[in-house]
CSV table of C-alpha atoms in Angstrom, one decimal:
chain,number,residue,atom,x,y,z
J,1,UNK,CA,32.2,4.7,33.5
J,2,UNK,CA,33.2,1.9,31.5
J,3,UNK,CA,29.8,0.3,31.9
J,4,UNK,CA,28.4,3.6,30.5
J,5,UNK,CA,30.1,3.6,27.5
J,6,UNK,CA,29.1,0.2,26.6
J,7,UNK,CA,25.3,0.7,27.5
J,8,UNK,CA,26.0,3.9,25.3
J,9,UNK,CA,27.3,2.1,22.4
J,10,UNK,CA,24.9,-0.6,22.2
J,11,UNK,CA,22.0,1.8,22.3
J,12,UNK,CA,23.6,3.7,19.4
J,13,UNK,CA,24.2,0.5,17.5
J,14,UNK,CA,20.6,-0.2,18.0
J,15,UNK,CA,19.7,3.1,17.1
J,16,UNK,CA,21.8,2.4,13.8
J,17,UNK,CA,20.2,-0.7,12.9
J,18,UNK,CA,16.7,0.9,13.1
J,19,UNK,CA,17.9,3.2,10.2
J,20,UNK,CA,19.1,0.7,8.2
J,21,UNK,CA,16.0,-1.3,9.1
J,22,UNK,CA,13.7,1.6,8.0
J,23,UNK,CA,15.8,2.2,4.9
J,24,UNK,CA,16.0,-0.8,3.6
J,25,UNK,CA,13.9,-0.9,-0.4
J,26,UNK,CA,13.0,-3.3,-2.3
J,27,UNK,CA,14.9,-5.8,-4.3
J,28,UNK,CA,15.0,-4.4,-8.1
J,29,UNK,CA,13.8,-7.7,-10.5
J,30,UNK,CA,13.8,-5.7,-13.8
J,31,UNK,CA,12.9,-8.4,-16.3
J,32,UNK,CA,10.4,-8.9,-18.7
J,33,UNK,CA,9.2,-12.4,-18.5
J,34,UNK,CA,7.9,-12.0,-22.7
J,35,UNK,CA,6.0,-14.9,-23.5
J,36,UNK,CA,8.6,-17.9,-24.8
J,37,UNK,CA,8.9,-19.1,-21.5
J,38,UNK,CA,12.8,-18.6,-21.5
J,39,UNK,CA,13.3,-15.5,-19.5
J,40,UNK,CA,13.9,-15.8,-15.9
J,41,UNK,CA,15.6,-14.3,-12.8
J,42,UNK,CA,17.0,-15.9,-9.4
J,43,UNK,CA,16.7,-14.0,-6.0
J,44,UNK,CA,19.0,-15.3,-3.5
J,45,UNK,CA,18.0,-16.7,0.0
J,46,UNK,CA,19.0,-13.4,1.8
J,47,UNK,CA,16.4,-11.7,0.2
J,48,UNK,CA,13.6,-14.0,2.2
J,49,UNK,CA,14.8,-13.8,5.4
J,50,UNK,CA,12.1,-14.0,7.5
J,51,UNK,CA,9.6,-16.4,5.6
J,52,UNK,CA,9.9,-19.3,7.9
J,53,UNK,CA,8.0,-16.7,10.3
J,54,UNK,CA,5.0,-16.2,8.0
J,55,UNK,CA,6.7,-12.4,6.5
J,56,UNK,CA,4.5,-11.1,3.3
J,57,UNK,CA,6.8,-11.6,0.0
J,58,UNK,CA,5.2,-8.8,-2.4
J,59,UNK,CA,5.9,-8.3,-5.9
J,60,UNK,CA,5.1,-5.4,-8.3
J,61,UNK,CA,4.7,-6.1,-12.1
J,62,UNK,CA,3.7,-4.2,-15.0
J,63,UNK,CA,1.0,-6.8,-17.4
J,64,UNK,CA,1.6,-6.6,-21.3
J,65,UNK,CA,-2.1,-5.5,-21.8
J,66,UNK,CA,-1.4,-6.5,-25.7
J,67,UNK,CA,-1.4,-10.0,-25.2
J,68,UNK,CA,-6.0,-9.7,-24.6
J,69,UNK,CA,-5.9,-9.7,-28.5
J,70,UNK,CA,-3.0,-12.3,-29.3
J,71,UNK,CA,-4.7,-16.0,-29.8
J,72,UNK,CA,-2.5,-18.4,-27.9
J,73,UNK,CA,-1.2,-15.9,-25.6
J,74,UNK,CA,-4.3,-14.2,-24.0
J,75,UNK,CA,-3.1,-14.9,-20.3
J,76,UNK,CA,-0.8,-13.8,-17.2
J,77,UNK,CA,0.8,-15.9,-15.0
J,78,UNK,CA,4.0,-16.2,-12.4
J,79,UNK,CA,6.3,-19.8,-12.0
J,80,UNK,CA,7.9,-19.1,-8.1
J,81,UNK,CA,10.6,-21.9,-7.9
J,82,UNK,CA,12.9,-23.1,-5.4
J,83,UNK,CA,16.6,-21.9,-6.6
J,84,UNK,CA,17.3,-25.6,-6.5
J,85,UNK,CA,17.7,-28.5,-9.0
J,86,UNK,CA,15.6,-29.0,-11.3
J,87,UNK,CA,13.8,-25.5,-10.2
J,88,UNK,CA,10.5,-26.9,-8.4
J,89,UNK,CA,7.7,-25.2,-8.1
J,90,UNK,CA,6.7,-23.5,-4.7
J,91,UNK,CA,3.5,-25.2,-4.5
J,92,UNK,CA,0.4,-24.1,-2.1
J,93,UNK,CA,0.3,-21.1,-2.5
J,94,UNK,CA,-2.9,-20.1,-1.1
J,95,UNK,CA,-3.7,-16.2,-1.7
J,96,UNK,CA,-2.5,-16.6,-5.6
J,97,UNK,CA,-4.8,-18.7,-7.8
J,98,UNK,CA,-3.1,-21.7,-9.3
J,99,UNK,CA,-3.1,-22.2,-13.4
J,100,UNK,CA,-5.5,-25.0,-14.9
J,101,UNK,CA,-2.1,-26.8,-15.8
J,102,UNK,CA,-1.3,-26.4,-12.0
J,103,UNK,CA,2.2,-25.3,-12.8
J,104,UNK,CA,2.1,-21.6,-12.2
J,105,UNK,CA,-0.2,-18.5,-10.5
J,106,UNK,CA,-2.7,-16.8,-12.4
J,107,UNK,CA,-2.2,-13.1,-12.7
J,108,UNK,CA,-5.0,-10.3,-12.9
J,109,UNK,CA,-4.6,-8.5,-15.9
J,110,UNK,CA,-5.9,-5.3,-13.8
J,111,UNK,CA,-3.4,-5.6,-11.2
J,112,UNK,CA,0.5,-4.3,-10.7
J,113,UNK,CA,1.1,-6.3,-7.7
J,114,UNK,CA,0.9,-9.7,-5.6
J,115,UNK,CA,1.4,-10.4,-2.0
J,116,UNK,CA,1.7,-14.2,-0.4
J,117,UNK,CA,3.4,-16.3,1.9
J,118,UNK,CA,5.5,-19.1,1.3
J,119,UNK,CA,4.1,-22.1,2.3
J,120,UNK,CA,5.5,-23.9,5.5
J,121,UNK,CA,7.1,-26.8,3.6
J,122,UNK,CA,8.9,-24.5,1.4
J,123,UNK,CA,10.0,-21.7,3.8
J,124,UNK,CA,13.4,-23.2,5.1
J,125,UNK,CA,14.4,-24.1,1.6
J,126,UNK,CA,13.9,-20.7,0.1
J,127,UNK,CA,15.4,-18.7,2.8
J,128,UNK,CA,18.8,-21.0,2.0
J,129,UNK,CA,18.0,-21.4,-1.8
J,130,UNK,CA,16.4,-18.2,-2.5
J,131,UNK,CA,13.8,-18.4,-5.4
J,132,UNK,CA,13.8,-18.4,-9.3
J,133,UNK,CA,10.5,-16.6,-11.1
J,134,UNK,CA,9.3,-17.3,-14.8
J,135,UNK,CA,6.2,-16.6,-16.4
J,136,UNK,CA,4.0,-15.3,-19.2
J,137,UNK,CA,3.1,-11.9,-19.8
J,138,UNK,CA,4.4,-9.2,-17.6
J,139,UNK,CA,7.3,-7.6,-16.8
J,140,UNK,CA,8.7,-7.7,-13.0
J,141,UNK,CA,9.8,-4.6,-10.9
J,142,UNK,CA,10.1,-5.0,-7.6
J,143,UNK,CA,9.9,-7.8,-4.8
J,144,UNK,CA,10.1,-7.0,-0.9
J,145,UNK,CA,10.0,-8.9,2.0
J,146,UNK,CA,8.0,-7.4,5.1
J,147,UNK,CA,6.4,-8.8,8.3
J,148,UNK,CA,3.2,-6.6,8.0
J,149,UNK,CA,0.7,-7.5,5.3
J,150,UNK,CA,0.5,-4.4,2.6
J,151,UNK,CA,-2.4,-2.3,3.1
J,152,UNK,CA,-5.5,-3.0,0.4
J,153,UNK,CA,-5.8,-0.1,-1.4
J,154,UNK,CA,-7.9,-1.6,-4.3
J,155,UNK,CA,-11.1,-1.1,-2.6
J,156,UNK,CA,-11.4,2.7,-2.3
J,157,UNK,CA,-11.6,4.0,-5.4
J,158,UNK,CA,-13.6,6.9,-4.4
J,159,UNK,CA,-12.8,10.7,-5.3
J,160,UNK,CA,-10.9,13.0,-2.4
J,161,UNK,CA,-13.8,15.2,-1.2
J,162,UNK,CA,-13.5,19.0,-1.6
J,163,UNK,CA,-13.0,20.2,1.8
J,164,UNK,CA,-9.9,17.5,1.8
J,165,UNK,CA,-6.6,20.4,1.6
J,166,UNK,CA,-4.4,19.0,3.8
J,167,UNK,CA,-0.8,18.3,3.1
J,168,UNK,CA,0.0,15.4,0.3
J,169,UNK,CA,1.4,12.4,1.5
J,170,UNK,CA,4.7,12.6,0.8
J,171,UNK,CA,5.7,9.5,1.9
J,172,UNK,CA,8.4,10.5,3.9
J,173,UNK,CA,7.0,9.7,7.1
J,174,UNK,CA,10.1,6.3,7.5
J,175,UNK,CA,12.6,9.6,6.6
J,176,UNK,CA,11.5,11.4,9.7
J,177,UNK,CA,11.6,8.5,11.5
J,178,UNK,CA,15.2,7.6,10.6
J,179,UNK,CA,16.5,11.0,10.7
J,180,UNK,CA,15.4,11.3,14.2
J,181,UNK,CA,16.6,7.7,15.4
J,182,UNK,CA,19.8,8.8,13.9
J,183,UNK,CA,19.8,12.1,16.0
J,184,UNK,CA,19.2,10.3,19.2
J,185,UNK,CA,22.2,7.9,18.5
J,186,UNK,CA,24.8,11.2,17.8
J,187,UNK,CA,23.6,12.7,20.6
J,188,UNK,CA,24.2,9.6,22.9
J,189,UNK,CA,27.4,9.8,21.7
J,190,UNK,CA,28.4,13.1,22.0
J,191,UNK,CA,26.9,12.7,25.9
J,192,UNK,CA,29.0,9.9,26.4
J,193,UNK,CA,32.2,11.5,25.3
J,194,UNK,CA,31.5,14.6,27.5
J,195,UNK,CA,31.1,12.5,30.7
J,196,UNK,CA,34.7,11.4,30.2
């Protein structure tokens, strides 16, 4: 009996887990990086668990669209460095384009988000160190950490057809999917406490 508790538990501590997995959101950056070059934010290593592995680290922005018409200050760009010393620059990044000064990432003007990887000889050191994030020209929202590259929406930009009247996407699909992991772990529990 004893071993059937513990099976029990473990499954509804898995079962647990996978809600919290499935509800986790995104880390909330909230700062607008102006354009003096002073403003800044750190995100601790916790938040990049999973990088040494190759996990997608996805940021959402919104661009200051006034700077196309202020001389001196016509561009976008992101500075991603090492919570360390002297705040290096994670360097090789290779789905972002780098700056002609080579010390930041060039950012689309048209676009609200970015996804990359950290390169291999940085990973280790930001999962411990987390990372710091200056720039010119938007304001930062969000920044998550996922294994599964984000799908590309950007390319379908056509119009929903007519005969299209399904139900919206609600986006609650990771709800359901909680809410019934969650109901599988009460009732394993209320079996096993039956049995006694």
């Amino acid at each position: 009996m004893k071993l059937r508790k513990l099976i029990t538990g473990i499954a509804a501590s898995a079962c647990a887990a996978a809600v919290l997995a499935v509800g986790a959101s995104a880390y909330d950056l909230n700062t607008d990086l102006n354009i003096f070059w002073s403003a800044n934010i750190t995100v601790p290593g916790t938040e990049f668990i999973g990088v040494q592995d190759g996990a997608y680290v996805t940021i959402t922005y919104t661009v200051d669209q006034s700077l196309a018409d202020m001389e001196g200050h016509n561009y976008w760009c992101i500075k991603p460095m090492i919570n360390d010393a002297g705040w290096p620059l994670v360097d090789g990044i290779t789905e972002l384009t780098t700056s002609e000064a080579g010390d930041s990432y060039v950012i689309d003007p048209d676009t609200t988000s970015i996804t990359f990887t950290i390169p291999e000889a940085h990973a280790e050191h930001v999962e411990i160190a987390g990372l710091a994030f200056m720039g010119h020209g938007i304001k930062l929202e969000t920044l998550t950490v996922s294994n599964e590259a984000p799908a590309d929406d950007a390319g379908d930009t056509s119009a929903p057809t007519e005969d299209n009247k399904g139900n919206p996407d609600t986006g609650v699909e990771g709800v359901a999917a909680a809410a019934a992991a969650a109901t599988v772990a009460a009732g394993a529990l209320i079996i096993s406490r039956k049995r006694k």
